[in-house]
């Protein structure tokens, strides 16, 4: 079981410290969330900096809101980062749930799912070296892996889960254990229905805070602010795991469901959490 670290977003300059500590530890991946109308670093820019400060860990968007972005430029950005890191980019993609993000990007939120499907067709074509089309040539550079970086899709509805089989390499489940089991099974079923070989890669996300009470309080406050748009942020905050035993249980539980990796998402800024979580593992 691989275990990654989801990075807090409130202090971008401190993320270099987090990244270097994680690269020196047992962790497999650095994850970073995406929003537009929020006080967070842009993930592809931030992960490019963190990739340059590390040598081993993967860098993962969790998840990148692709419909907000120009498709050809996204293809070039992702391929560049993938190529320059030797294939360490994992592109987690989703459609997003905030209307203000889409308004700021000039995108109709009602069409974001259809837009993403159209984007994926173009991304896969460009990453394979084919022309953009209509008299427009290819968009380089070629990614490290033929066909593009590894793509994980996040989401909960059937259309999002089927998208894993149609366009992706795996699924990112931002859901607690009782929900994740059904989501995993649905993803596997779509994978078989589409005649895909092998099995989809399954990645789980667990919100954690490990340390003194002020670290836990800060993480709860950050989660409450981030999920305020849902109208029920208390439900998300209630799922925050703050005890080593419960974090271990979650990792074991996801392993039992067949997850390939668990991302321990930290919302508090204290970088010593990296060391505490490493000791826990």
PDB file of C-alpha atoms in Angstrom:
ATOM      1  CA  UNK A   1       0.000   0.000   0.000  1.00  0.00           C
ATOM      2  CA  UNK A   2       1.395   3.359  -1.054  1.00  0.00           C
ATOM      3  CA  UNK A   3       0.678   6.359   1.153  1.00  0.00           C
ATOM      4  CA  UNK A   4       0.851   9.956  -0.047  1.00  0.00           C
ATOM      5  CA  UNK A   5       0.519  13.388   1.541  1.00  0.00           C
ATOM      6  CA  UNK A   6      -2.135  15.922   0.581  1.00  0.00           C
ATOM      7  CA  UNK A   7      -0.702  19.385   1.116  1.00  0.00           C
ATOM      8  CA  UNK A   8      -2.347  22.316   2.906  1.00  0.00           C
ATOM      9  CA  UNK A   9      -2.935  25.380   0.756  1.00  0.00           C
ATOM     10  CA  UNK A  10      -2.926  28.317   3.181  1.00  0.00           C
ATOM     11  CA  UNK A  11       0.848  29.000   3.063  1.00  0.00           C
ATOM     12  CA  UNK A  12       2.286  28.257  -0.395  1.00  0.00           C
ATOM     13  CA  UNK A  13       5.855  29.229   0.526  1.00  0.00           C
ATOM     14  CA  UNK A  14       5.917  26.569   3.263  1.00  0.00           C
ATOM     15  CA  UNK A  15       5.115  23.771   0.827  1.00  0.00           C
ATOM     16  CA  UNK A  16       8.775  23.373  -0.124  1.00  0.00           C
ATOM     17  CA  UNK A  17       9.440  22.241   3.438  1.00  0.00           C
ATOM     18  CA  UNK A  18       6.569  19.767   3.263  1.00  0.00           C
ATOM     19  CA  UNK A  19       7.768  18.425  -0.075  1.00  0.00           C
ATOM     20  CA  UNK A  20      11.370  17.894   0.974  1.00  0.00           C
ATOM     21  CA  UNK A  21      10.340  16.122   4.175  1.00  0.00           C
ATOM     22  CA  UNK A  22       7.943  13.866   2.302  1.00  0.00           C
ATOM     23  CA  UNK A  23      10.585  13.076  -0.329  1.00  0.00           C
ATOM     24  CA  UNK A  24      12.945  11.995   2.447  1.00  0.00           C
ATOM     25  CA  UNK A  25      10.257   9.826   4.062  1.00  0.00           C
ATOM     26  CA  UNK A  26       8.119   6.817   3.159  1.00  0.00           C
ATOM     27  CA  UNK A  27       5.546   8.733   1.129  1.00  0.00           C
ATOM     28  CA  UNK A  28       4.726   8.040  -2.495  1.00  0.00           C
ATOM     29  CA  UNK A  29       2.959  11.195  -3.670  1.00  0.00           C
ATOM     30  CA  UNK A  30       2.394  14.891  -3.013  1.00  0.00           C
ATOM     31  CA  UNK A  31      -1.184  15.988  -3.718  1.00  0.00           C
ATOM     32  CA  UNK A  32      -2.573  19.494  -4.158  1.00  0.00           C
ATOM     33  CA  UNK A  33      -6.181  20.582  -4.562  1.00  0.00           C
ATOM     34  CA  UNK A  34      -7.526  23.050  -7.123  1.00  0.00           C
ATOM     35  CA  UNK A  35      -9.905  25.986  -6.899  1.00  0.00           C
ATOM     36  CA  UNK A  36     -10.045  29.263  -8.784  1.00  0.00           C
ATOM     37  CA  UNK A  37     -12.017  31.613  -6.532  1.00  0.00           C
ATOM     38  CA  UNK A  38     -10.146  30.704  -3.365  1.00  0.00           C
ATOM     39  CA  UNK A  39      -6.906  31.548  -1.568  1.00  0.00           C
ATOM     40  CA  UNK A  40      -4.911  28.550  -2.805  1.00  0.00           C
ATOM     41  CA  UNK A  41      -1.879  28.213  -5.100  1.00  0.00           C
ATOM     42  CA  UNK A  42      -2.471  27.193  -8.701  1.00  0.00           C
ATOM     43  CA  UNK A  43      -1.656  23.468  -8.599  1.00  0.00           C
ATOM     44  CA  UNK A  44       0.311  22.957 -11.814  1.00  0.00           C
ATOM     45  CA  UNK A  45       2.534  25.940 -11.044  1.00  0.00           C
ATOM     46  CA  UNK A  46       2.990  24.917  -7.409  1.00  0.00           C
ATOM     47  CA  UNK A  47       3.644  21.269  -8.205  1.00  0.00           C
ATOM     48  CA  UNK A  48       6.241  22.289 -10.789  1.00  0.00           C
ATOM     49  CA  UNK A  49       8.155  24.084  -8.048  1.00  0.00           C
ATOM     50  CA  UNK A  50       7.767  21.157  -5.653  1.00  0.00           C
ATOM     51  CA  UNK A  51       8.847  18.663  -8.307  1.00  0.00           C
ATOM     52  CA  UNK A  52      12.053  20.644  -8.762  1.00  0.00           C
ATOM     53  CA  UNK A  53      12.706  20.449  -5.020  1.00  0.00           C
ATOM     54  CA  UNK A  54      12.233  16.662  -4.895  1.00  0.00           C
ATOM     55  CA  UNK A  55      13.627  13.672  -6.736  1.00  0.00           C
ATOM     56  CA  UNK A  56      11.424  10.697  -5.910  1.00  0.00           C
ATOM     57  CA  UNK A  57       7.804  11.406  -5.019  1.00  0.00           C
ATOM     58  CA  UNK A  58       5.017  11.770  -7.565  1.00  0.00           C
ATOM     59  CA  UNK A  59       3.206  15.096  -7.828  1.00  0.00           C
ATOM     60  CA  UNK A  60      -0.563  14.863  -8.171  1.00  0.00           C
ATOM     61  CA  UNK A  61      -3.437  17.270  -8.781  1.00  0.00           C
ATOM     62  CA  UNK A  62      -6.298  16.339  -6.499  1.00  0.00           C
ATOM     63  CA  UNK A  63      -8.278  17.237  -8.473  1.00  0.00           C
ATOM     64  CA  UNK A  64      -7.534  19.682 -11.282  1.00  0.00           C
ATOM     65  CA  UNK A  65     -10.679  21.423 -12.529  1.00  0.00           C
ATOM     66  CA  UNK A  66      -9.993  20.847 -16.200  1.00  0.00           C
ATOM     67  CA  UNK A  67     -13.177  22.505 -17.574  1.00  0.00           C
ATOM     68  CA  UNK A  68     -11.886  25.851 -16.265  1.00  0.00           C
ATOM     69  CA  UNK A  69      -8.796  25.610 -18.484  1.00  0.00           C
ATOM     70  CA  UNK A  70      -7.956  25.975 -22.142  1.00  0.00           C
ATOM     71  CA  UNK A  71      -7.522  22.451 -23.471  1.00  0.00           C
ATOM     72  CA  UNK A  72      -4.482  22.871 -25.711  1.00  0.00           C
ATOM     73  CA  UNK A  73      -2.619  24.855 -23.064  1.00  0.00           C
ATOM     74  CA  UNK A  74      -3.481  22.256 -20.420  1.00  0.00           C
ATOM     75  CA  UNK A  75      -2.125  19.534 -22.721  1.00  0.00           C
ATOM     76  CA  UNK A  76       1.140  21.432 -23.078  1.00  0.00           C
ATOM     77  CA  UNK A  77       1.457  22.246 -19.362  1.00  0.00           C
ATOM     78  CA  UNK A  78       0.786  18.689 -18.237  1.00  0.00           C
ATOM     79  CA  UNK A  79       3.094  17.153 -20.842  1.00  0.00           C
ATOM     80  CA  UNK A  80       5.869  19.578 -19.918  1.00  0.00           C
ATOM     81  CA  UNK A  81       5.631  18.792 -16.214  1.00  0.00           C
ATOM     82  CA  UNK A  82       5.406  15.070 -16.900  1.00  0.00           C
ATOM     83  CA  UNK A  83       8.419  15.137 -19.218  1.00  0.00           C
ATOM     84  CA  UNK A  84      10.587  17.279 -16.954  1.00  0.00           C
ATOM     85  CA  UNK A  85       9.870  15.099 -13.910  1.00  0.00           C
ATOM     86  CA  UNK A  86      10.549  11.833 -15.713  1.00  0.00           C
ATOM     87  CA  UNK A  87       6.932  10.731 -15.459  1.00  0.00           C
ATOM     88  CA  UNK A  88       6.220  11.772 -11.886  1.00  0.00           C
ATOM     89  CA  UNK A  89       3.028  13.680 -12.698  1.00  0.00           C
ATOM     90  CA  UNK A  90      -0.329  12.131 -11.834  1.00  0.00           C
ATOM     91  CA  UNK A  91      -3.152  14.217 -13.229  1.00  0.00           C
ATOM     92  CA  UNK A  92      -6.198  13.949 -11.004  1.00  0.00           C
ATOM     93  CA  UNK A  93      -9.123  15.572 -12.835  1.00  0.00           C
ATOM     94  CA  UNK A  94     -12.636  16.598 -11.876  1.00  0.00           C
ATOM     95  CA  UNK A  95     -15.388  19.015 -12.918  1.00  0.00           C
ATOM     96  CA  UNK A  96     -15.722  20.998  -9.695  1.00  0.00           C
ATOM     97  CA  UNK A  97     -18.821  21.931  -7.748  1.00  0.00           C
ATOM     98  CA  UNK A  98     -18.482  25.696  -7.250  1.00  0.00           C
ATOM     99  CA  UNK A  99     -20.463  27.959  -9.547  1.00  0.00           C
ATOM    100  CA  UNK A 100     -18.204  30.941  -8.784  1.00  0.00           C
ATOM    101  CA  UNK A 101     -15.150  29.082 -10.129  1.00  0.00           C
ATOM    102  CA  UNK A 102     -16.932  28.560 -13.430  1.00  0.00           C
ATOM    103  CA  UNK A 103     -18.254  32.111 -13.625  1.00  0.00           C
ATOM    104  CA  UNK A 104     -14.746  33.480 -13.074  1.00  0.00           C
ATOM    105  CA  UNK A 105     -13.439  31.264 -15.902  1.00  0.00           C
ATOM    106  CA  UNK A 106     -16.301  32.179 -18.227  1.00  0.00           C
ATOM    107  CA  UNK A 107     -17.540  28.567 -18.326  1.00  0.00           C
ATOM    108  CA  UNK A 108     -21.158  27.425 -18.079  1.00  0.00           C
ATOM    109  CA  UNK A 109     -21.202  25.088 -15.072  1.00  0.00           C
ATOM    110  CA  UNK A 110     -24.179  23.226 -16.522  1.00  0.00           C
ATOM    111  CA  UNK A 111     -22.054  21.913 -19.397  1.00  0.00           C
ATOM    112  CA  UNK A 112     -18.863  21.125 -17.465  1.00  0.00           C
ATOM    113  CA  UNK A 113     -19.215  17.349 -17.725  1.00  0.00           C
ATOM    114  CA  UNK A 114     -19.695  17.421 -21.499  1.00  0.00           C
ATOM    115  CA  UNK A 115     -16.874  19.913 -21.785  1.00  0.00           C
ATOM    116  CA  UNK A 116     -14.539  17.588 -19.873  1.00  0.00           C
ATOM    117  CA  UNK A 117     -15.375  14.654 -22.140  1.00  0.00           C
ATOM    118  CA  UNK A 118     -14.532  16.782 -25.162  1.00  0.00           C
ATOM    119  CA  UNK A 119     -11.327  17.943 -23.514  1.00  0.00           C
ATOM    120  CA  UNK A 120     -10.213  14.387 -22.796  1.00  0.00           C
ATOM    121  CA  UNK A 121     -10.572  13.404 -26.445  1.00  0.00           C
ATOM    122  CA  UNK A 122      -8.322  16.315 -27.417  1.00  0.00           C
ATOM    123  CA  UNK A 123      -5.830  15.743 -24.573  1.00  0.00           C
ATOM    124  CA  UNK A 124      -5.348  12.082 -25.403  1.00  0.00           C
ATOM    125  CA  UNK A 125      -4.901  12.935 -29.086  1.00  0.00           C
ATOM    126  CA  UNK A 126      -2.344  15.657 -28.423  1.00  0.00           C
ATOM    127  CA  UNK A 127      -0.417  13.563 -25.909  1.00  0.00           C
ATOM    128  CA  UNK A 128      -0.152  10.865 -28.583  1.00  0.00           C
ATOM    129  CA  UNK A 129       1.538  13.338 -30.934  1.00  0.00           C
ATOM    130  CA  UNK A 130      -1.377  13.843 -33.293  1.00  0.00           C
ATOM    131  CA  UNK A 131      -2.257  17.256 -34.774  1.00  0.00           C
ATOM    132  CA  UNK A 132      -4.720  19.481 -32.962  1.00  0.00           C
ATOM    133  CA  UNK A 133      -6.839  19.502 -36.132  1.00  0.00           C
ATOM    134  CA  UNK A 134      -8.335  21.906 -38.675  1.00  0.00           C
ATOM    135  CA  UNK A 135      -4.947  22.822 -40.108  1.00  0.00           C
ATOM    136  CA  UNK A 136      -3.291  23.099 -36.674  1.00  0.00           C
ATOM    137  CA  UNK A 137      -0.327  20.850 -35.980  1.00  0.00           C
ATOM    138  CA  UNK A 138       0.729  18.869 -32.889  1.00  0.00           C
ATOM    139  CA  UNK A 139       1.224  20.462 -29.481  1.00  0.00           C
ATOM    140  CA  UNK A 140       4.457  19.339 -27.810  1.00  0.00           C
ATOM    141  CA  UNK A 141       6.433  18.359 -25.921  1.00  0.00           C
ATOM    142  CA  UNK A 142       5.791  14.646 -25.877  1.00  0.00           C
ATOM    143  CA  UNK A 143       4.977  13.460 -22.347  1.00  0.00           C
ATOM    144  CA  UNK A 144       7.219  10.991 -20.577  1.00  0.00           C
ATOM    145  CA  UNK A 145       4.672   8.212 -21.009  1.00  0.00           C
ATOM    146  CA  UNK A 146       3.186   7.571 -24.469  1.00  0.00           C
ATOM    147  CA  UNK A 147      -0.403   8.776 -24.498  1.00  0.00           C
ATOM    148  CA  UNK A 148       0.096  11.174 -21.613  1.00  0.00           C
ATOM    149  CA  UNK A 149       0.524  11.196 -17.850  1.00  0.00           C
ATOM    150  CA  UNK A 150      -1.498   8.924 -15.620  1.00  0.00           C
ATOM    151  CA  UNK A 151      -5.031  10.309 -15.297  1.00  0.00           C
ATOM    152  CA  UNK A 152      -7.277   9.735 -12.290  1.00  0.00           C
ATOM    153  CA  UNK A 153     -10.842  10.984 -12.174  1.00  0.00           C
ATOM    154  CA  UNK A 154     -12.619  12.104  -9.039  1.00  0.00           C
ATOM    155  CA  UNK A 155     -16.379  12.247  -8.575  1.00  0.00           C
ATOM    156  CA  UNK A 156     -19.398  10.419  -7.246  1.00  0.00           C
ATOM    157  CA  UNK A 157     -22.042  10.277  -9.965  1.00  0.00           C
ATOM    158  CA  UNK A 158     -22.239   7.476 -12.552  1.00  0.00           C
ATOM    159  CA  UNK A 159     -21.042   9.741 -15.382  1.00  0.00           C
ATOM    160  CA  UNK A 160     -17.885  10.571 -13.426  1.00  0.00           C
ATOM    161  CA  UNK A 161     -17.260   6.934 -12.535  1.00  0.00           C
ATOM    162  CA  UNK A 162     -17.743   5.753 -16.125  1.00  0.00           C
ATOM    163  CA  UNK A 163     -15.298   8.456 -17.252  1.00  0.00           C
ATOM    164  CA  UNK A 164     -12.554   6.449 -15.527  1.00  0.00           C
ATOM    165  CA  UNK A 165     -13.102   3.574 -17.957  1.00  0.00           C
ATOM    166  CA  UNK A 166     -13.557   5.771 -21.022  1.00  0.00           C
ATOM    167  CA  UNK A 167     -10.624   8.128 -20.591  1.00  0.00           C
ATOM    168  CA  UNK A 168      -8.646   7.399 -17.456  1.00  0.00           C
ATOM    169  CA  UNK A 169      -6.227   5.143 -15.680  1.00  0.00           C
ATOM    170  CA  UNK A 170      -7.868   5.160 -12.286  1.00  0.00           C
ATOM    171  CA  UNK A 171     -10.202   6.670  -9.711  1.00  0.00           C
ATOM    172  CA  UNK A 172      -9.626   9.073  -6.854  1.00  0.00           C
ATOM    173  CA  UNK A 173     -12.165   8.520  -4.053  1.00  0.00           C
ATOM    174  CA  UNK A 174     -12.680  11.462  -1.717  1.00  0.00           C
ATOM    175  CA  UNK A 175     -15.151   9.412   0.280  1.00  0.00           C
ATOM    176  CA  UNK A 176     -15.212   7.605   3.638  1.00  0.00           C
ATOM    177  CA  UNK A 177     -14.853   3.851   3.806  1.00  0.00           C
ATOM    178  CA  UNK A 178     -18.596   2.969   3.808  1.00  0.00           C
ATOM    179  CA  UNK A 179     -19.109   4.887   0.543  1.00  0.00           C
ATOM    180  CA  UNK A 180     -15.821   3.973  -1.086  1.00  0.00           C
ATOM    181  CA  UNK A 181     -16.612   0.272  -1.341  1.00  0.00           C
ATOM    182  CA  UNK A 182     -19.587   0.882  -3.626  1.00  0.00           C
ATOM    183  CA  UNK A 183     -17.714   3.504  -5.642  1.00  0.00           C
ATOM    184  CA  UNK A 184     -14.791   1.137  -6.206  1.00  0.00           C
ATOM    185  CA  UNK A 185     -17.106  -1.648  -7.335  1.00  0.00           C
ATOM    186  CA  UNK A 186     -18.933   0.653  -9.739  1.00  0.00           C
ATOM    187  CA  UNK A 187     -15.649   1.827 -11.247  1.00  0.00           C
ATOM    188  CA  UNK A 188     -14.485  -1.775 -11.669  1.00  0.00           C
ATOM    189  CA  UNK A 189     -17.799  -2.694 -13.340  1.00  0.00           C
ATOM    190  CA  UNK A 190     -17.536   0.176 -15.837  1.00  0.00           C
ATOM    191  CA  UNK A 191     -13.928  -0.839 -16.506  1.00  0.00           C
ATOM    192  CA  UNK A 192     -15.048  -4.362 -17.423  1.00  0.00           C
ATOM    193  CA  UNK A 193     -18.011  -3.094 -19.468  1.00  0.00           C
ATOM    194  CA  UNK A 194     -15.663  -0.983 -21.594  1.00  0.00           C
ATOM    195  CA  UNK A 195     -13.367  -3.946 -22.212  1.00  0.00           C
ATOM    196  CA  UNK A 196     -10.380  -2.375 -20.491  1.00  0.00           C
ATOM    197  CA  UNK A 197      -7.461  -4.651 -19.695  1.00  0.00           C
ATOM    198  CA  UNK A 198      -6.174  -5.092 -16.173  1.00  0.00           C
ATOM    199  CA  UNK A 199      -7.797  -3.105 -13.382  1.00  0.00           C
ATOM    200  CA  UNK A 200      -8.242   0.607 -12.655  1.00  0.00           C
ATOM    201  CA  UNK A 201      -5.868   2.194 -10.177  1.00  0.00           C
ATOM    202  CA  UNK A 202      -7.779   3.103  -7.009  1.00  0.00           C
ATOM    203  CA  UNK A 203      -6.662   5.981  -4.797  1.00  0.00           C
ATOM    204  CA  UNK A 204      -8.416   7.006  -1.570  1.00  0.00           C
ATOM    205  CA  UNK A 205      -8.283  10.313   0.276  1.00  0.00           C
ATOM    206  CA  UNK A 206      -8.432  10.641   4.074  1.00  0.00           C
ATOM    207  CA  UNK A 207      -8.484  13.976   5.899  1.00  0.00           C
ATOM    208  CA  UNK A 208      -6.069  13.951   8.835  1.00  0.00           C
ATOM    209  CA  UNK A 209      -4.480  16.213  11.439  1.00  0.00           C
ATOM    210  CA  UNK A 210      -1.800  14.867  13.747  1.00  0.00           C
ATOM    211  CA  UNK A 211      -0.208  16.884  16.510  1.00  0.00           C
ATOM    212  CA  UNK A 212      -1.015  19.247  19.379  1.00  0.00           C
ATOM    213  CA  UNK A 213      -4.503  20.666  19.802  1.00  0.00           C
ATOM    214  CA  UNK A 214      -3.666  23.896  17.960  1.00  0.00           C
ATOM    215  CA  UNK A 215      -2.757  21.857  14.870  1.00  0.00           C
ATOM    216  CA  UNK A 216      -6.079  20.033  15.023  1.00  0.00           C
ATOM    217  CA  UNK A 217      -8.034  23.239  15.636  1.00  0.00           C
ATOM    218  CA  UNK A 218      -6.348  24.937  12.674  1.00  0.00           C
ATOM    219  CA  UNK A 219      -7.109  21.966  10.416  1.00  0.00           C
ATOM    220  CA  UNK A 220     -10.760  21.988  11.447  1.00  0.00           C
ATOM    221  CA  UNK A 221     -11.031  25.715  10.777  1.00  0.00           C
ATOM    222  CA  UNK A 222      -9.403  25.340   7.365  1.00  0.00           C
ATOM    223  CA  UNK A 223     -11.717  22.482   6.413  1.00  0.00           C
ATOM    224  CA  UNK A 224     -14.763  24.426   7.597  1.00  0.00           C
ATOM    225  CA  UNK A 225     -13.792  27.391   5.425  1.00  0.00           C
ATOM    226  CA  UNK A 226     -13.017  25.255   2.385  1.00  0.00           C
ATOM    227  CA  UNK A 227     -16.269  23.267   2.533  1.00  0.00           C
ATOM    228  CA  UNK A 228     -18.497  26.175   3.574  1.00  0.00           C
ATOM    229  CA  UNK A 229     -19.967  26.270   0.043  1.00  0.00           C
ATOM    230  CA  UNK A 230     -21.652  22.893   0.678  1.00  0.00           C
ATOM    231  CA  UNK A 231     -23.869  24.393   3.353  1.00  0.00           C
ATOM    232  CA  UNK A 232     -22.930  21.562   5.725  1.00  0.00           C
ATOM    233  CA  UNK A 233     -19.174  21.895   6.326  1.00  0.00           C
ATOM    234  CA  UNK A 234     -19.585  20.370   9.782  1.00  0.00           C
ATOM    235  CA  UNK A 235     -20.137  16.974   8.165  1.00  0.00           C
ATOM    236  CA  UNK A 236     -16.734  17.134   6.471  1.00  0.00           C
ATOM    237  CA  UNK A 237     -15.002  18.423   9.587  1.00  0.00           C
ATOM    238  CA  UNK A 238     -16.507  15.570  11.612  1.00  0.00           C
ATOM    239  CA  UNK A 239     -14.671  13.104   9.360  1.00  0.00           C
ATOM    240  CA  UNK A 240     -11.234  14.539  10.173  1.00  0.00           C
ATOM    241  CA  UNK A 241      -9.038  11.823  11.726  1.00  0.00           C
ATOM    242  CA  UNK A 242      -6.807  13.060  14.546  1.00  0.00           C
ATOM    243  CA  UNK A 243      -5.683   9.879  16.322  1.00  0.00           C
ATOM    244  CA  UNK A 244      -2.907   7.554  15.085  1.00  0.00           C
ATOM    245  CA  UNK A 245      -4.995   4.437  15.651  1.00  0.00           C
ATOM    246  CA  UNK A 246      -7.892   5.750  13.577  1.00  0.00           C
ATOM    247  CA  UNK A 247      -5.583   6.813  10.750  1.00  0.00           C
ATOM    248  CA  UNK A 248      -4.006   3.363  10.697  1.00  0.00           C
ATOM    249  CA  UNK A 249      -7.484   1.784  10.677  1.00  0.00           C
ATOM    250  CA  UNK A 250      -8.476   3.890   7.683  1.00  0.00           C
ATOM    251  CA  UNK A 251      -5.346   2.915   5.767  1.00  0.00           C
ATOM    252  CA  UNK A 252      -5.948  -0.749   6.536  1.00  0.00           C
ATOM    253  CA  UNK A 253      -9.629  -0.450   5.636  1.00  0.00           C
ATOM    254  CA  UNK A 254      -8.890   1.020   2.230  1.00  0.00           C
ATOM    255  CA  UNK A 255      -6.216  -1.607   1.628  1.00  0.00           C
ATOM    256  CA  UNK A 256      -8.839  -4.275   2.348  1.00  0.00           C
ATOM    257  CA  UNK A 257     -11.080  -2.679  -0.297  1.00  0.00           C
ATOM    258  CA  UNK A 258      -8.295  -2.984  -2.855  1.00  0.00           C
ATOM    259  CA  UNK A 259      -7.028   0.592  -2.890  1.00  0.00           C
ATOM    260  CA  UNK A 260      -3.572   1.014  -4.374  1.00  0.00           C
ATOM    261  CA  UNK A 261      -2.786   4.215  -2.501  1.00  0.00           C
ATOM    262  CA  UNK A 262      -4.162   6.347   0.321  1.00  0.00           C
ATOM    263  CA  UNK A 263      -3.609  10.103   0.343  1.00  0.00           C
ATOM    264  CA  UNK A 264      -3.463  11.548   3.858  1.00  0.00           C
ATOM    265  CA  UNK A 265      -4.752  15.060   3.292  1.00  0.00           C
ATOM    266  CA  UNK A 266      -3.469  17.644   5.788  1.00  0.00           C
ATOM    267  CA  UNK A 267      -5.302  20.951   6.209  1.00  0.00           C
ATOM    268  CA  UNK A 268      -3.207  22.317   9.087  1.00  0.00           C
ATOM    269  CA  UNK A 269       0.028  24.128   8.215  1.00  0.00           C
ATOM    270  CA  UNK A 270       2.448  22.476  10.675  1.00  0.00           C
ATOM    271  CA  UNK A 271       5.051  20.621   8.521  1.00  0.00           C
ATOM    272  CA  UNK A 272       6.005  18.438  11.494  1.00  0.00           C
ATOM    273  CA  UNK A 273       2.897  16.460  10.591  1.00  0.00           C
ATOM    274  CA  UNK A 274       4.937  14.871   7.815  1.00  0.00           C
ATOM    275  CA  UNK A 275       7.310  13.385  10.393  1.00  0.00           C
ATOM    276  CA  UNK A 276       4.483  12.339  12.720  1.00  0.00           C
ATOM    277  CA  UNK A 277       2.677  10.561   9.899  1.00  0.00           C
ATOM    278  CA  UNK A 278       5.912   8.916   8.787  1.00  0.00           C
ATOM    279  CA  UNK A 279       6.391   7.551  12.312  1.00  0.00           C
ATOM    280  CA  UNK A 280       2.800   6.322  12.274  1.00  0.00           C
ATOM    281  CA  UNK A 281       3.476   4.332   9.111  1.00  0.00           C
TER     282      UNK A 281
END
